[in-house]
Every structure is written in structure tokens, then in C-alpha cells.
Coordinates of C-alpha atoms in Angstrom, one line a residue:
X552 CA -21.1 -2.1 -46.3
X553 CA -20.3 -0.6 -42.7
X554 CA -19.3 -3.7 -40.8
X555 CA -19.0 -5.8 -43.3
X556 CA -15.5 -7.3 -41.7
X557 CA -17.1 -7.8 -38.0
X558 CA -19.4 -9.6 -40.0
X559 CA -16.6 -11.5 -42.3
X560 CA -15.1 -12.4 -38.5
X561 CA -17.6 -13.7 -37.4
X562 CA -18.8 -15.9 -40.2
X563 CA -15.5 -17.3 -40.6
X564 CA -15.5 -18.3 -36.1
X565 CA -19.0 -19.7 -37.1
X566 CA -17.8 -21.9 -40.1
X567 CA -15.2 -23.5 -38.1
X568 CA -17.6 -23.7 -34.9
X569 CA -18.4 -26.8 -33.3
X570 CA -20.4 -25.5 -30.8
X571 CA -21.9 -21.7 -31.2
X572 CA -25.3 -21.1 -28.7
X573 CA -27.2 -17.5 -28.9
X574 CA -28.8 -15.5 -26.0
X575 CA -31.5 -13.2 -27.5
X576 CA -33.9 -10.6 -25.7
X577 CA -36.6 -8.2 -27.4
X578 CA -34.1 -6.3 -30.0
X579 CA -35.1 -9.8 -31.9
X580 CA -38.4 -9.2 -31.5
X581 CA -39.1 -5.6 -32.0
X582 CA -38.9 -5.9 -36.3
X583 CA -41.9 -8.5 -35.6
X584 CA -43.4 -5.2 -34.1
X585 CA -43.9 -6.4 -29.9
X586 CA -42.4 -3.8 -28.8
X587 CA -39.4 -3.7 -26.3
X588 CA -39.8 -2.7 -22.4
X589 CA -37.0 -0.2 -21.1
X590 CA -37.2 1.8 -24.4
X591 CA -38.8 5.7 -24.4
X592 CA -42.0 4.4 -26.4
X593 CA -41.1 0.8 -24.0
X594 CA -43.9 -1.1 -22.2
X595 CA -42.3 -0.4 -18.8
X596 CA -43.6 3.8 -19.9
X597 CA -46.9 3.1 -20.1
X598 CA -47.9 0.2 -17.4
X599 CA -44.5 0.9 -14.9
X600 CA -42.1 -1.8 -14.8
X601 CA -44.9 -3.1 -12.0
X602 CA -46.7 -4.3 -14.3
X603 CA -44.2 -8.1 -13.9
X604 CA -44.5 -7.6 -10.1
X605 CA -45.4 -10.9 -8.9
X606 CA -46.6 -9.7 -5.2
X607 CA -48.4 -7.2 -7.0
X608 CA -49.9 -9.2 -9.4
X609 CA -51.5 -11.6 -6.4
X610 CA -52.7 -8.1 -4.7
X611 CA -54.8 -6.5 -7.8
X612 CA -55.0 -9.2 -10.9
X613 CA -57.6 -7.7 -12.9
X614 CA -54.4 -4.5 -13.5
X615 CA -52.2 -7.6 -15.0
X616 CA -55.2 -9.1 -16.7
X617 CA -56.1 -5.9 -18.6
X618 CA -52.0 -5.7 -19.3
X619 CA -52.4 -9.2 -21.4
X620 CA -55.6 -7.6 -23.6
X621 CA -53.7 -4.8 -24.4
X622 CA -50.1 -6.7 -24.6
X623 CA -49.5 -9.5 -23.8
X624 CA -52.2 -11.7 -26.6
X625 CA -51.3 -9.9 -28.8
X626 CA -47.2 -12.0 -29.5
X627 CA -49.7 -15.1 -30.4
X628 CA -50.6 -14.1 -33.3
X629 CA -47.3 -12.2 -34.5
X630 CA -44.8 -14.3 -37.1
X631 CA -40.9 -14.2 -36.9
X632 CA -38.4 -12.2 -38.9
X633 CA -35.1 -12.7 -40.5
X634 CA -33.2 -12.6 -37.0
X635 CA -35.5 -15.8 -35.9
X636 CA -35.4 -17.8 -39.2
X637 CA -31.4 -17.2 -39.3
X638 CA -31.8 -19.1 -36.0
X639 CA -33.2 -21.5 -37.1
X640 CA -31.6 -22.4 -39.7
X641 CA -27.9 -22.5 -37.8
X642 CA -29.2 -24.7 -36.5
X643 CA -30.2 -27.3 -39.3
X644 CA -26.9 -26.7 -40.7
X645 CA -25.3 -27.9 -37.3
X646 CA -23.8 -24.7 -36.1
X647 CA -26.1 -22.9 -33.4
X648 CA -26.5 -25.5 -30.4
X649 CA -28.9 -24.5 -28.3
X650 CA -30.8 -20.2 -28.6
X651 CA -31.4 -18.3 -24.9
X652 CA -33.6 -16.4 -24.7
X653 CA -34.7 -14.1 -22.5
X654 CA -38.2 -13.3 -24.9
X655 CA -41.4 -14.9 -24.0
X656 CA -43.4 -14.3 -27.2
X657 CA -42.1 -17.8 -28.8
X658 CA -41.1 -16.8 -32.1
X659 CA -37.2 -18.7 -31.9
X660 CA -40.1 -22.1 -31.6
X661 CA -41.8 -20.8 -34.5
X662 CA -39.4 -19.6 -36.9
X663 CA -38.8 -23.7 -36.4
X664 CA -35.3 -23.3 -33.7
X665 CA -35.5 -26.7 -32.0
X666 CA -33.0 -26.4 -29.4
X667 CA -34.2 -23.5 -27.1
X668 CA -33.9 -22.7 -24.1
X669 CA -36.7 -20.2 -23.5
X670 CA -35.5 -18.8 -19.6
X671 CA -38.4 -16.3 -18.9
X672 CA -41.5 -19.1 -19.9
X673 CA -43.4 -18.1 -22.6
X674 CA -46.7 -16.3 -23.0
X675 CA -48.4 -19.1 -24.7
X676 CA -49.3 -21.3 -22.1
X677 CA -51.1 -20.4 -19.0
X678 CA -51.6 -21.9 -15.2
X679 CA -54.4 -21.9 -12.5
X680 CA -52.9 -21.0 -9.2
X681 CA -56.0 -22.9 -7.8
X682 CA -56.0 -26.1 -9.0
X683 CA -53.4 -26.7 -11.5
X684 CA -55.0 -26.6 -15.1
X685 CA -53.0 -25.2 -17.6
X686 CA -54.6 -23.8 -20.9
X687 CA -53.0 -22.8 -24.5
X688 CA -53.6 -20.3 -26.0
X689 CA -52.7 -21.4 -29.2
X690 CA -56.0 -23.2 -29.1
X691 CA -58.6 -21.1 -29.9
X692 CA -61.0 -22.8 -27.4
X693 CA -59.0 -22.6 -24.3
X694 CA -57.9 -18.2 -25.3
X695 CA -61.5 -17.7 -25.7
X696 CA -62.5 -19.1 -22.9
X697 CA -59.4 -17.5 -20.7
X698 CA -60.4 -13.6 -22.3
X699 CA -64.1 -14.4 -21.5
X700 CA -64.3 -15.3 -18.3
X701 CA -61.2 -12.0 -18.0
X702 CA -58.5 -14.7 -16.9
X703 CA -60.5 -16.5 -14.1
X704 CA -60.1 -20.7 -14.6
X705 CA -63.0 -23.5 -14.9
X706 CA -62.6 -23.5 -11.3
X707 CA -62.8 -19.6 -10.4
X708 CA -59.3 -19.4 -9.2
X709 CA -56.8 -17.1 -10.5
X710 CA -54.6 -18.1 -13.4
X711 CA -51.8 -16.9 -14.6
X712 CA -49.2 -16.8 -17.3
X713 CA -46.2 -19.6 -17.6
X714 CA -43.8 -16.4 -17.7
X715 CA -41.2 -14.8 -14.9
X716 CA -41.6 -11.9 -13.3
X717 CA -40.3 -10.0 -11.2
X718 CA -39.6 -11.5 -7.4
X719 CA -39.5 -15.2 -8.8
X720 CA -37.7 -17.8 -9.7
X721 CA -35.8 -18.7 -13.1
X722 CA -37.3 -22.1 -14.3
X723 CA -34.8 -24.8 -12.9
X724 CA -34.9 -26.9 -16.6
X725 CA -34.3 -24.0 -18.8
X726 CA -31.7 -21.8 -17.0
X727 CA -29.8 -25.2 -16.6
X728 CA -29.7 -26.4 -20.0
X729 CA -28.9 -22.5 -21.1
X730 CA -25.8 -22.1 -18.4
X731 CA -24.1 -25.7 -20.0
X732 CA -24.8 -24.9 -23.6
X733 CA -23.3 -21.8 -22.4
X734 CA -19.6 -23.6 -20.7
X735 CA -19.8 -25.3 -23.8
X736 CA -19.7 -23.1 -26.8
X737 CA -16.5 -22.1 -28.5
X738 CA -18.7 -19.7 -30.1
X739 CA -21.9 -17.6 -27.8
X740 CA -23.5 -14.4 -29.6
X741 CA -25.8 -12.3 -27.6
X742 CA -27.9 -10.2 -30.0
X743 CA -30.8 -7.7 -29.4
X744 CA -30.6 -7.4 -25.2
X745 CA -28.7 -4.2 -23.7
X746 CA -26.8 -7.3 -21.3
X747 CA -28.2 -5.1 -17.7
X748 CA -30.6 -7.8 -16.5
X749 CA -28.8 -11.3 -14.5
X750 CA -28.7 -13.7 -14.1
X751 CA -29.3 -14.1 -17.9
X752 CA -26.0 -11.4 -18.4
X753 CA -23.6 -14.1 -16.3
X754 CA -23.8 -16.3 -19.6
X755 CA -22.0 -14.6 -22.1
X756 CA -18.8 -14.2 -18.8
X757 CA -19.8 -18.2 -17.9
X758 CA -19.0 -18.3 -22.1
X759 CA -16.1 -16.1 -22.7
X760 CA -15.2 -17.8 -19.1
X761 CA -15.0 -21.5 -20.5
X762 CA -12.7 -20.6 -23.7
X763 CA -14.9 -18.8 -25.7
X764 CA -15.2 -15.9 -28.8
X765 CA -18.0 -13.9 -27.4
X766 CA -19.6 -11.3 -30.0
X767 CA -22.4 -9.4 -29.3
X768 CA -24.9 -7.8 -32.2
X769 CA -26.8 -4.8 -31.0
X770 CA -28.1 -1.3 -32.5
X771 CA -26.2 0.0 -29.1
X772 CA -23.6 -0.6 -26.9
X773 CA -24.9 -2.9 -24.1
X774 CA -22.5 -3.3 -20.7
X775 CA -20.6 -5.7 -21.6
X776 CA -19.3 -4.5 -25.5
X777 CA -15.8 -4.2 -23.5
X778 CA -15.6 -7.3 -22.5
X779 CA -16.4 -8.8 -25.9
X780 CA -14.2 -10.1 -28.5
X781 CA -15.9 -9.2 -31.3
X782 CA -18.8 -5.9 -30.6
X783 CA -21.1 -4.6 -33.6
X784 CA -23.2 -2.4 -33.7
X785 CA -26.2 -2.8 -36.4
X786 CA -30.2 -3.4 -37.3
X787 CA -30.4 -6.9 -36.4
X788 CA -31.9 -7.4 -39.8
X789 CA -29.5 -5.9 -41.6
X790 CA -27.1 -8.4 -40.4
X791 CA -29.3 -11.2 -40.6
X792 CA -29.6 -10.5 -44.2
X793 CA -26.0 -10.1 -44.5
X794 CA -25.4 -13.3 -42.7
X795 CA -27.3 -15.0 -44.7
X796 CA -25.3 -14.2 -47.6
X797 CA -22.8 -16.8 -46.7
X798 CA -24.5 -20.2 -45.6

């Protein structure tokens, strides 16, 4: 298998690791059927990057709600893939101590990962900006209520998914957890992310500065490949299946 030598190197790192942290991006969820954002067929090509602009959301929430109906709500029914299950399994083996994700799709938790830092939030929960009421869209009644009312709260207020829009701060608790995990790591793996969005892309740098071995696993080259100890360019499902064979 192509990349086998690099995969075996990473496997040996994992087997000797006392604290492995994994950062995941959109590429991890694409095999589950969730489109990425920046490719030619991605979300931004259809809706524009401004669909997640917080000022534009406040100006015209209904445009975002149309996007939510067509794209975001589908995420709730998507199932994890081999990559999500591999990371949950490595956590059970006490190798992976934390998964930091830029994804908002809840798939790591669905797969069984317990230690997850969702630094861009989660589309599962929505909050009213007027009264603060929260809606859990895994609850079918909550989901149907919001969709039927075009995402207006029972108080009449506008609701917003608990995800980070452009122009908003990252959730402090989640990012602090992620930063601490990065700095504690002896192995840090970035998977399925182009590493161009900050501050998420800063986390591998924190890990490396703290002495961790840095491995980047992605189909295409990333912004930090030259900085990594190991860069594996591979289909992520093929990677997950191959790594699983050794544990």
C-alpha cells in the first residue's frame, strides 16, 4: 500500500504515546455525505462565505434559515464513518486523550468519542436571542416546532444555532480545553483540515512547540505540511482502515 511506511511510523508513535490529541476538519465528515466548505462543490460555492457572517445573519436571518433547511438540518441525520469510529476506538484504548473538531455535525460524539472539544460549536442546539430558550434538534418535537415556525422561538424571538459565525468569538471553554490538550500532547494529529483557519490552525503549532510529534493526514497538501514531522497524503477512509489493522 502506498503511504504504508508513513502509516507504520504513525502507528509506532501512537503505541508509544501517553497523550495523543487529534484535530479534525471538514474532510473527516465528507465521507459521511456532508459537503466541505471551500471546494468547488462546497457550501461556499453555492451560498457564499457570508452565509456565516454574524452581521448579515442579524440583518437577514431568513436567508440563513433557508440555508439551514437545505443544508444544516440534514446533518442531524448523518451517520459517522470509519474515521470517527477509529478515533473513538483509540480513545477507548486510552491513546487518544482528546478530539478537537472544527466540525459542527456532532459525528464524533455519535461515534462514541467522549473527550471532544467542539471549537466551532454544534448544530444540534439552537438558542433564542431574545429569551435564551434552548432547543435540542435531536428532539423531534423541538425540531418540528422550529422548522414550522421558520426558526422563531415560542416567544417570537429569532433563534440561532450554537455554532460560531464569522465575527464571533470561539467558545472560551471549548477552545481553552483544546489549547490545553495541544500543549500536553506527545503526538498531535491534524486530519481532514487544510489548516488555514485560525485560531484552530494554531493548535498544531502549540503542540509542536511543546515537544509533540506532529502528523498531518489529508488528501491534499496543507499550509503546515513543511512544519510537520510527518505528512501523509491519502484518502482518509483508506487511512482509517489501514491504521485500525494494527490495534
